[in-house]
Amino acid sequence: MIVVLKPDATPNDMEYIIEKIKEWGFEVHISKGKERTIIGIIGDERLIKEKPLNIFRGVEQVLPILKPYKLVSREFQHEGTKIKIGDVMIGGNEIVIMAGPCSVESEEQVLEIAKEVKEAGAKVFRGGAFKPRTSPYSFQGLGIEGLKILDVVRKEIGLIIVTEIMDVRDVETFIEYADIIQVGARNMQNFNLLKELGTIDKPVLLKRGMASTLEELFMSAEYIAKGGNKNIILCERGIRTFNTYLRNTPDLSAIPIIHKETHLPCVFDPSHSLGTWEFVEPMSMAAVACGVDGLLIEVHNCPEEALCDGSQSLKPRRFKRLIENLKKIALCMERKI
Amino acid sequence: MIVVLKPDATPNDMEYIIEKIKEWGFEVHISKGKERTIIGIIGDERLIKEKPLNIFRGVEQVLPILKPYKLVSREFQHEGTKIKIGDVMIGGNEIVIMAGPCSVESEEQVLEIAKEVKEAGAKVFRGGAFKPRTSPYSFQGLGIEGLKILDVVRKEIGLIIVTEIMDVRDVETFIEYADIIQVGARNMQNFNLLKELGTIDKPVLLKRGMASTLEELFMSAEYIAKGGNKNIILCERGIRTFNTYLRNTPDLSAIPIIHKETHLPCVFDPSHSLGTWEFVEPMSMAAVACGVDGLLIEVHNCPEEALCDGSQSLKPRRFKRLIENLKKIALCMERKI
Amino acid sequence: MIVVLKPDATPNDMEYIIEKIKEWGFEVHISKGKERTIIGIIGDERLIKEKPLNIFRGVEQVLPILKPYKLVSREFQHEGTKIKIGDVMIGGNEIVIMAGPCSVESEEQVLEIAKEVKEAGAKVFRGGAFKPRTSPYSFQGLGIEGLKILDVVRKEIGLIIVTEIMDVRDVETFIEYADIIQVGARNMQNFNLLKELGTIDKPVLLKRGMASTLEELFMSAEYIAKGGNKNIILCERGIRTFNTYLRNTPDLSAIPIIHKETHLPCVFDPSHSLGTWEFVEPMSMAAVACGVDGLLIEVHNCPEEALCDGSQSLKPRRFKRLIENLKKIALCMERKI
Amino acid sequence: MIVVLKPDATPNDMEYIIEKIKEWGFEVHISKGKERTIIGIIGDERLIKEKPLNIFRGVEQVLPILKPYKLVSREFQHEGTKIKIGDVMIGGNEIVIMAGPCSVESEEQVLEIAKEVKEAGAKVFRGGAFKPRTSPYSFQGLGIEGLKILDVVRKEIGLIIVTEIMDVRDVETFIEYADIIQVGARNMQNFNLLKELGTIDKPVLLKRGMASTLEELFMSAEYIAKGGNKNIILCERGIRTFNTYLRNTPDLSAIPIIHKETHLPCVFDPSHSLGTWEFVEPMSMAAVACGVDGLLIEVHNCPEEALCDGSQSLKPRRFKRLIENLKKIALCMERKI
């Protein structure tokens, strides 16, 4: 950490700051420039960061030198994390397709869609049993009943299940029914939930909050990793900008940045990002072309009748065609789907 | 709700849409304009909204006519909600000052600050026992121990207590220790927590998420109101913008908008919005001048030693001076502090 | 256009509004719903839009039905615009690579880079003679001298020239020296410049303002088209968000949206969007995979010595490799580079 | 400026960097921390900033120490700039009210409004002759004819004139007709216009771009100051955020920040920021309460018939009442209107 002094800081100001820093157990290194004097603090930056040095008399600004995340950083672990669930590997050479309806509506619906997406090439089935809805008047999901229906898909169709947890009290239940526990964008900073998920070893798919910086996303992953659970998948799902044409603005640049800064696999959810099915294809193509490790795509056999987010669901036929096109791009990337 | 048809929509497209709308139990009203035909849907818009009409063949766009919130709207209840806690009234003529440290550190600290802020004019004491921190390496609060210390303030100093809940499992505990339960910005869309808080009658101070529209804030309040709890206070605490000079950009325009659109009291938290003490005074002055019902201000007897957010805390002396200045502005508004 | 009345609008309010609308030469169509009455206005929406109907007594909101742009819209011209310059076609099957240094520094530098990028597959040479710089202390470009150097490239190397105009007084000069006149992000709403460019027939490459909605971009293109110049290329170059990791956030979703809403070709500038060379490759790959018609890429033979934006420039060797990779993706899209 | 080296930077990398820095004429100061080595560069930071040090091998990041603006900074000139125009002083104890219609429509209209606003307490008359409009189909202003009408106001009513310039070719004309030349938000980074305005001594009212950081605003002011014109007034007029309730989000925190960082007077334009008259009063009150030096308020005698932005104009009667209320707040601030 570096403390920049104001041009009118007095020697007394400086002495007091240095004294305090030493009192806290750190070393200092002074450098007098032409227009400013700076104090370099030597020691564990994560500890010194908690101190409000910027309000000390004579301080102009405080500049951190290190990234605040550690366990999830590429610096900490150079090799990319690979997560194996059954015979599927996330973070490996294969780009994993996760598909299914926004919400679980009935066993019949879910089984029909599951067969279709499996046949098209999906390895993971997605479907919400608990739904975070902006309005209390919207369909809130089937709850535990929905989880049981997903379990049928797992057993009968042989797909891996990813589904969203909304309540810290449901962790035990999700360990039983889900293969990957999804934390939604609105819960990315529900720290108590993250802490609980850190104590288990079930893979967690952590969605970026819609107004979260990547650093904040990494810090939330760090909460889980600090608890001991290293099976974390990061998911870009669009950010909130001034742009109102789409529900959210997909931030594809997050994909190569996540790969540079962390060792975690990165997937992309075009459906929730866009809020409309019609750009799901080009955005999925783009995501594969910039290195994504997986895609979460909403598929519904009858979007017009969907209880939730029908507008963003692909029909099975279109989904199959998309997968065919994605395979070609994957090949250019020397990867497979 | 209004459905705008594409210029090339066929009569068949239109018939099918109308048939569906009627099937769902609504009436239609057709209007052919010069460049577009529109279908007005007559019936409860909150129900029709769930239908993905925008993906029907021939539909260009779907425009809602009504606001999605109801119970919290000024249209539903014209008179402003007043919340009485002990002898303090929030939403009345008095502008209520809520002050205290960011986090509860020790009984001694808290009692000392509580005396100071009470003397200066604060009616409510704020202090976090459970702290939502971006980093898992930051101080996480004293937890239940902190709540007990706040209880001492309540009993010995006679201040009302507002403190933040982070976990849906803690609702019972907060009913015991808090007079106002605060829901932080990061939990504004923790819908299960909102639902639980809807079932009790303890006042809830609901902070706007840092990237939430006001409509989303109102919908979150609607979750609580729908459960039966009408004692809701809305809190502006700054939004995330491209602006990096401050931690968040205080959105003071939210204050008159909240008063226009809802009947709920509205308070402002300059300390968390700004992240630095030095603009707390002008922003508090501005908030009072545009009609705020209360302020949450961080005060610490020794900000340099604070375990959390010392940078944004006022010292007691400065806080007193601020209250004196705020009183003058309040007087211009024909209100008092 | 649709006028939604307040629930408490009186018959007098409604009559007055209708009378005014008719006075302005439009027809009305009334529709009484369950909770609101709406007035549909029949006539040319672009004319009625100028009237401040929303402040009339009894009006709750006014909803436009039509898009505000016309000449550039896909509705107006279904087939995509193709712009032919020499033997290069922009908007056709070929994805056109435009490459070169951020700024023209010397004839020697420019000729060397031009040879390299031509050999690698670029058809258009980019290079700034006039540079918009945030700081008055930064290098401002060689000016007219720079344009003359570009002219040498045109003649000696046989590349088409795209370069940025900053001043409405320079239009004549640019007609002489540039093959495509670039309007930078900061001038996207310099309406007088747009009007001048509408009167000529030289192709214009119009960059999206860094905080402009796509609708605003289309309206700026409409200014040029309205003047008679239909040779417009739209360029996405990143938008301003809360995200500070990169200079701007590339908004790749703009590419398919531009193609849906307008008939104009769309190119992408990864270099200025990102501000750093290291993600230029993945973002270029992604852009091609979602349908872009061209790319503007900064290439410098010695980025360490560049007078401007060296950080975002690729070295020629890396640029060549990138083009090879882009060709593969283009092939998947049934296009060529 | 500080260069932070990567943990795996080699001694050779470091030597090369140091050599280059010295070659450019600067001194270095090395500091080895626990986890990183940093190189402090001693010399004029504005010069070193142009060098792309961040792409040198072994460099992790480059941190600037100084603010990039100088002439407009409070550090450069401690005392606030006061601008005297006739008998009005901007930046002094008086809060200066600038009022008038969005656009000049006719001599009759303008004279009527001018009388009203003068009587209410305005000292400056605002009105657009040249109008920057998003749509080419909107009213574009009366042009030079409008300037002549404003001249009548100046002579007959005795108000100072502020009006917006849109074209660098009009500077001479504006020197003749305007007392204060306004640069609109869309031209804040029209650097050639700024440079021209730097060569004259007429006061310039520089509006913040709707997506400009304050640092960028200060840099644009620096362009004018560097040319020799020190008569600069900064104007906050709302920023673009995800918030769609209002046209723009007024950023009142800009007011105290501008006063802290620069010595320039700061005014606020609630009308353009909000886009609707109904919150002009609370936002104006708030601006005065946090230290603004002036307000630009739109007033129209018949907003329903305004050719431009009628929705945001106050009627004269309401404007008078607002001024009365503002006077009370000003008094609390020990200022006058």
Short mmCIF file of N, CA, C and O in Angstrom, two decimals, chain A residues 145-218:
data_model
loop_
_atom_site.label_atom_id
_atom_site.label_comp_id
_atom_site.label_asym_id
_atom_site.label_seq_id
_atom_site.Cartn_x
_atom_site.Cartn_y
_atom_site.Cartn_z
N GLU A 145 -41.21 -29.16 -4.44
CA GLU A 145 -41.85 -30.01 -5.46
C GLU A 145 -41.04 -29.96 -6.76
O GLU A 145 -40.85 -30.98 -7.43
N GLY A 146 -40.57 -28.77 -7.09
CA GLY A 146 -39.77 -28.59 -8.29
C GLY A 146 -38.46 -29.36 -8.21
O GLY A 146 -38.01 -29.96 -9.20
N LEU A 147 -37.83 -29.33 -7.04
CA LEU A 147 -36.57 -30.05 -6.87
C LEU A 147 -36.78 -31.55 -7.10
O LEU A 147 -35.94 -32.23 -7.71
N LYS A 148 -37.93 -32.04 -6.63
CA LYS A 148 -38.19 -33.48 -6.79
C LYS A 148 -38.39 -33.83 -8.27
O LYS A 148 -37.98 -34.90 -8.72
N ILE A 149 -39.00 -32.92 -8.99
CA ILE A 149 -39.17 -33.15 -10.42
C ILE A 149 -37.80 -33.19 -11.12
O ILE A 149 -37.54 -34.03 -11.98
N LEU A 150 -36.93 -32.27 -10.70
CA LEU A 150 -35.58 -32.26 -11.29
C LEU A 150 -34.86 -33.58 -11.02
O LEU A 150 -34.08 -34.07 -11.84
N ASP A 151 -35.14 -34.14 -9.86
CA ASP A 151 -34.52 -35.40 -9.48
C ASP A 151 -34.93 -36.52 -10.45
O ASP A 151 -34.14 -37.42 -10.75
N VAL A 152 -36.15 -36.43 -10.91
CA VAL A 152 -36.62 -37.41 -11.90
C VAL A 152 -35.80 -37.27 -13.19
O VAL A 152 -35.39 -38.27 -13.79
N VAL A 153 -35.56 -36.03 -13.59
CA VAL A 153 -34.74 -35.80 -14.79
C VAL A 153 -33.36 -36.43 -14.61
O VAL A 153 -32.83 -37.12 -15.49
N ARG A 154 -32.79 -36.17 -13.46
CA ARG A 154 -31.46 -36.70 -13.17
C ARG A 154 -31.45 -38.22 -13.33
O ARG A 154 -30.58 -38.77 -14.00
N LYS A 155 -32.47 -38.86 -12.74
CA LYS A 155 -32.49 -40.32 -12.75
C LYS A 155 -32.94 -40.90 -14.08
O LYS A 155 -32.36 -41.86 -14.58
N GLU A 156 -33.98 -40.33 -14.66
CA GLU A 156 -34.52 -40.94 -15.87
C GLU A 156 -33.75 -40.54 -17.13
O GLU A 156 -33.59 -41.35 -18.04
N ILE A 157 -33.35 -39.28 -17.20
CA ILE A 157 -32.70 -38.82 -18.45
C ILE A 157 -31.18 -38.87 -18.33
O ILE A 157 -30.47 -38.91 -19.32
N GLY A 158 -30.70 -38.83 -17.10
CA GLY A 158 -29.25 -38.92 -16.94
C GLY A 158 -28.53 -37.60 -17.17
O GLY A 158 -27.40 -37.57 -17.65
N LEU A 159 -29.18 -36.50 -16.85
CA LEU A 159 -28.52 -35.19 -16.96
C LEU A 159 -28.12 -34.71 -15.57
O LEU A 159 -28.78 -35.03 -14.57
N ILE A 160 -27.07 -33.95 -15.55
CA ILE A 160 -26.63 -33.32 -14.30
C ILE A 160 -27.54 -32.11 -14.04
O ILE A 160 -27.96 -31.44 -14.98
N ILE A 161 -27.83 -31.84 -12.78
CA ILE A 161 -28.80 -30.78 -12.45
C ILE A 161 -28.13 -29.55 -11.86
O ILE A 161 -27.37 -29.65 -10.89
N VAL A 162 -28.43 -28.36 -12.45
CA VAL A 162 -28.03 -27.10 -11.82
C VAL A 162 -29.32 -26.33 -11.53
O VAL A 162 -30.19 -26.20 -12.39
N THR A 163 -29.45 -25.87 -10.29
CA THR A 163 -30.66 -25.13 -9.92
C THR A 163 -30.34 -24.12 -8.82
O THR A 163 -29.37 -24.29 -8.09
N GLU A 164 -31.15 -23.08 -8.76
CA GLU A 164 -30.79 -21.92 -7.93
C GLU A 164 -31.30 -22.02 -6.50
O GLU A 164 -32.48 -22.28 -6.27
N ILE A 165 -30.41 -21.72 -5.57
CA ILE A 165 -30.78 -21.64 -4.15
C ILE A 165 -31.07 -20.18 -3.82
O ILE A 165 -30.40 -19.28 -4.31
N MET A 166 -32.11 -19.95 -3.02
CA MET A 166 -32.44 -18.58 -2.65
C MET A 166 -32.37 -18.35 -1.16
O MET A 166 -32.42 -17.22 -0.70
N ASP A 167 -32.31 -19.43 -0.39
CA ASP A 167 -32.47 -19.29 1.05
C ASP A 167 -31.40 -20.13 1.74
O ASP A 167 -31.24 -21.31 1.44
N VAL A 168 -30.69 -19.50 2.65
CA VAL A 168 -29.61 -20.16 3.36
C VAL A 168 -30.12 -21.39 4.14
O VAL A 168 -29.37 -22.33 4.39
N ARG A 169 -31.41 -21.40 4.43
CA ARG A 169 -31.97 -22.54 5.19
C ARG A 169 -32.14 -23.79 4.32
O ARG A 169 -32.42 -24.87 4.83
N ASP A 170 -31.97 -23.61 3.00
CA ASP A 170 -32.21 -24.74 2.09
C ASP A 170 -30.94 -25.48 1.67
O ASP A 170 -31.00 -26.36 0.80
N VAL A 171 -29.81 -25.15 2.26
CA VAL A 171 -28.55 -25.74 1.79
C VAL A 171 -28.60 -27.27 1.85
O VAL A 171 -28.24 -27.96 0.87
N GLU A 172 -29.07 -27.82 2.94
CA GLU A 172 -29.13 -29.28 3.09
C GLU A 172 -29.95 -29.92 1.97
O GLU A 172 -29.54 -30.92 1.37
N THR A 173 -31.10 -29.32 1.70
CA THR A 173 -31.98 -29.84 0.66
C THR A 173 -31.29 -29.80 -0.71
O THR A 173 -31.40 -30.73 -1.50
N PHE A 174 -30.59 -28.72 -0.98
CA PHE A 174 -29.92 -28.60 -2.28
C PHE A 174 -28.77 -29.60 -2.43
O PHE A 174 -28.49 -30.06 -3.53
N ILE A 175 -28.12 -29.90 -1.32
CA ILE A 175 -27.05 -30.91 -1.39
C ILE A 175 -27.64 -32.22 -1.90
O ILE A 175 -27.03 -32.94 -2.71
N GLU A 176 -28.87 -32.48 -1.50
CA GLU A 176 -29.51 -33.73 -1.91
C GLU A 176 -29.94 -33.70 -3.38
O GLU A 176 -29.75 -34.66 -4.12
N TYR A 177 -30.55 -32.59 -3.81
CA TYR A 177 -31.19 -32.59 -5.12
C TYR A 177 -30.38 -32.00 -6.27
O TYR A 177 -30.67 -32.25 -7.43
N ALA A 178 -29.42 -31.14 -5.96
CA ALA A 178 -28.69 -30.47 -7.04
C ALA A 178 -27.29 -31.04 -7.21
O ALA A 178 -26.67 -31.48 -6.24
N ASP A 179 -26.79 -31.05 -8.45
CA ASP A 179 -25.40 -31.43 -8.68
C ASP A 179 -24.51 -30.20 -8.68
O ASP A 179 -23.34 -30.26 -8.34
N ILE A 180 -25.11 -29.09 -9.10
CA ILE A 180 -24.42 -27.80 -9.04
C ILE A 180 -25.41 -26.83 -8.41
O ILE A 180 -26.55 -26.73 -8.87
N ILE A 181 -25.00 -26.13 -7.38
CA ILE A 181 -25.90 -25.19 -6.71
C ILE A 181 -25.64 -23.80 -7.30
O ILE A 181 -24.52 -23.29 -7.25
N GLN A 182 -26.68 -23.22 -7.85
CA GLN A 182 -26.54 -21.91 -8.46
C GLN A 182 -26.86 -20.81 -7.45
O GLN A 182 -27.87 -20.86 -6.75
N VAL A 183 -25.98 -19.79 -7.38
CA VAL A 183 -26.27 -18.59 -6.59
C VAL A 183 -26.59 -17.50 -7.60
O VAL A 183 -25.77 -17.19 -8.46
N GLY A 184 -27.77 -16.96 -7.52
CA GLY A 184 -28.22 -15.98 -8.51
C GLY A 184 -27.57 -14.62 -8.33
O GLY A 184 -26.95 -14.33 -7.30
N ALA A 185 -27.72 -13.79 -9.35
CA ALA A 185 -27.12 -12.47 -9.36
C ALA A 185 -27.52 -11.66 -8.12
O ALA A 185 -26.71 -10.94 -7.54
N ARG A 186 -28.78 -11.76 -7.70
CA ARG A 186 -29.26 -10.96 -6.57
C ARG A 186 -28.69 -11.42 -5.23
O ARG A 186 -28.79 -10.74 -4.23
N ASN A 187 -28.14 -12.65 -5.21
CA ASN A 187 -27.56 -13.17 -3.97
C ASN A 187 -26.03 -13.21 -4.01
O ASN A 187 -25.42 -13.79 -3.12
N MET A 188 -25.44 -12.59 -5.02
CA MET A 188 -23.98 -12.69 -5.13
C MET A 188 -23.29 -12.12 -3.90
O MET A 188 -22.18 -12.54 -3.56
N GLN A 189 -23.93 -11.18 -3.22
CA GLN A 189 -23.32 -10.66 -1.99
C GLN A 189 -24.16 -10.99 -0.76
O GLN A 189 -24.18 -10.25 0.22
N ASN A 190 -24.86 -12.11 -0.83
CA ASN A 190 -25.54 -12.66 0.36
C ASN A 190 -24.46 -13.47 1.08
O ASN A 190 -24.33 -14.69 0.89
N PHE A 191 -23.69 -12.75 1.89
CA PHE A 191 -22.45 -13.35 2.40
C PHE A 191 -22.69 -14.56 3.30
O PHE A 191 -21.89 -15.48 3.32
N ASN A 192 -23.79 -14.55 4.04
CA ASN A 192 -24.05 -15.69 4.91
C ASN A 192 -24.33 -16.94 4.09
O ASN A 192 -23.90 -18.04 4.44
N LEU A 193 -25.02 -16.78 2.98
CA LEU A 193 -25.23 -17.92 2.08
C LEU A 193 -23.89 -18.40 1.52
O LEU A 193 -23.60 -19.60 1.48
N LEU A 194 -23.04 -17.45 1.11
CA LEU A 194 -21.73 -17.82 0.56
C LEU A 194 -20.91 -18.59 1.59
O LEU A 194 -20.25 -19.58 1.28
N LYS A 195 -20.97 -18.12 2.84
CA LYS A 195 -20.21 -18.80 3.89
C LYS A 195 -20.68 -20.24 4.06
O LYS A 195 -19.86 -21.16 4.20
N GLU A 196 -21.99 -20.44 4.04
CA GLU A 196 -22.51 -21.81 4.18
C GLU A 196 -22.04 -22.67 3.02
O GLU A 196 -21.67 -23.83 3.20
N LEU A 197 -22.07 -22.11 1.84
CA LEU A 197 -21.67 -22.88 0.65
C LEU A 197 -20.17 -23.16 0.65
O LEU A 197 -19.69 -24.07 -0.03
N GLY A 198 -19.45 -22.39 1.44
CA GLY A 198 -18.01 -22.63 1.57
C GLY A 198 -17.72 -23.87 2.40
O GLY A 198 -16.64 -24.45 2.29
N THR A 199 -18.69 -24.27 3.20
CA THR A 199 -18.44 -25.40 4.11
C THR A 199 -18.77 -26.75 3.49
O THR A 199 -18.56 -27.79 4.12
N ILE A 200 -19.36 -26.74 2.28
CA ILE A 200 -19.71 -28.01 1.64
C ILE A 200 -18.76 -28.24 0.46
O ILE A 200 -17.90 -27.39 0.18
N ASP A 201 -18.91 -29.34 -0.24
CA ASP A 201 -18.00 -29.50 -1.38
C ASP A 201 -18.74 -29.65 -2.71
O ASP A 201 -18.14 -29.90 -3.75
N LYS A 202 -20.02 -29.44 -2.69
CA LYS A 202 -20.85 -29.42 -3.91
C LYS A 202 -20.41 -28.23 -4.78
O LYS A 202 -20.18 -27.13 -4.26
N PRO A 203 -20.30 -28.42 -6.09
CA PRO A 203 -19.94 -27.28 -6.95
C PRO A 203 -20.97 -26.15 -6.87
O PRO A 203 -22.17 -26.41 -6.78
N VAL A 204 -20.46 -24.94 -6.90
CA VAL A 204 -21.30 -23.75 -6.83
C VAL A 204 -21.13 -22.95 -8.12
O VAL A 204 -20.01 -22.69 -8.55
N LEU A 205 -22.25 -22.60 -8.76
CA LEU A 205 -22.21 -21.72 -9.94
C LEU A 205 -22.62 -20.34 -9.44
O LEU A 205 -23.78 -20.12 -9.07
N LEU A 206 -21.65 -19.44 -9.41
CA LEU A 206 -21.86 -18.13 -8.81
C LEU A 206 -22.07 -17.09 -9.90
O LEU A 206 -21.16 -16.79 -10.68
N LYS A 207 -23.29 -16.53 -9.96
CA LYS A 207 -23.57 -15.54 -10.99
C LYS A 207 -23.13 -14.15 -10.55
O LYS A 207 -23.29 -13.78 -9.39
N ARG A 208 -22.60 -13.42 -11.50
CA ARG A 208 -22.17 -12.05 -11.24
C ARG A 208 -23.41 -11.18 -10.99
O ARG A 208 -24.37 -11.23 -11.75
N GLY A 209 -23.38 -10.38 -9.95
CA GLY A 209 -24.46 -9.44 -9.69
C GLY A 209 -24.58 -8.47 -10.85
O GLY A 209 -23.58 -8.16 -11.50
N MET A 210 -25.77 -7.96 -11.09
CA MET A 210 -25.95 -7.21 -12.32
C MET A 210 -25.26 -5.84 -12.27
O MET A 210 -25.09 -5.19 -13.30
N ALA A 211 -24.83 -5.44 -11.10
CA ALA A 211 -24.04 -4.21 -11.03
C ALA A 211 -22.76 -4.44 -10.25
O ALA A 211 -22.25 -3.54 -9.59
N SER A 212 -22.24 -5.63 -10.36
CA SER A 212 -21.02 -5.96 -9.63
C SER A 212 -19.80 -5.85 -10.53
O SER A 212 -19.82 -6.31 -11.66
N THR A 213 -18.76 -5.29 -9.98
CA THR A 213 -17.49 -5.30 -10.69
C THR A 213 -16.96 -6.73 -10.66
O THR A 213 -17.40 -7.56 -9.85
N LEU A 214 -16.02 -7.01 -11.51
CA LEU A 214 -15.42 -8.35 -11.50
C LEU A 214 -14.67 -8.57 -10.20
O LEU A 214 -14.67 -9.67 -9.66
N GLU A 215 -14.08 -7.53 -9.67
CA GLU A 215 -13.37 -7.68 -8.40
C GLU A 215 -14.32 -8.12 -7.30
O GLU A 215 -14.00 -8.97 -6.47
N GLU A 216 -15.52 -7.56 -7.29
CA GLU A 216 -16.51 -7.97 -6.29
C GLU A 216 -16.94 -9.42 -6.50
O GLU A 216 -17.17 -10.16 -5.54
N LEU A 217 -17.07 -9.80 -7.76
CA LEU A 217 -17.40 -11.20 -8.06
C LEU A 217 -16.31 -12.12 -7.50
O LEU A 217 -16.60 -13.13 -6.85
N PHE A 218 -15.06 -11.73 -7.72
CA PHE A 218 -13.96 -12.56 -7.25
C PHE A 218 -13.95 -12.61 -5.71
O PHE A 218 -13.63 -13.63 -5.12
#
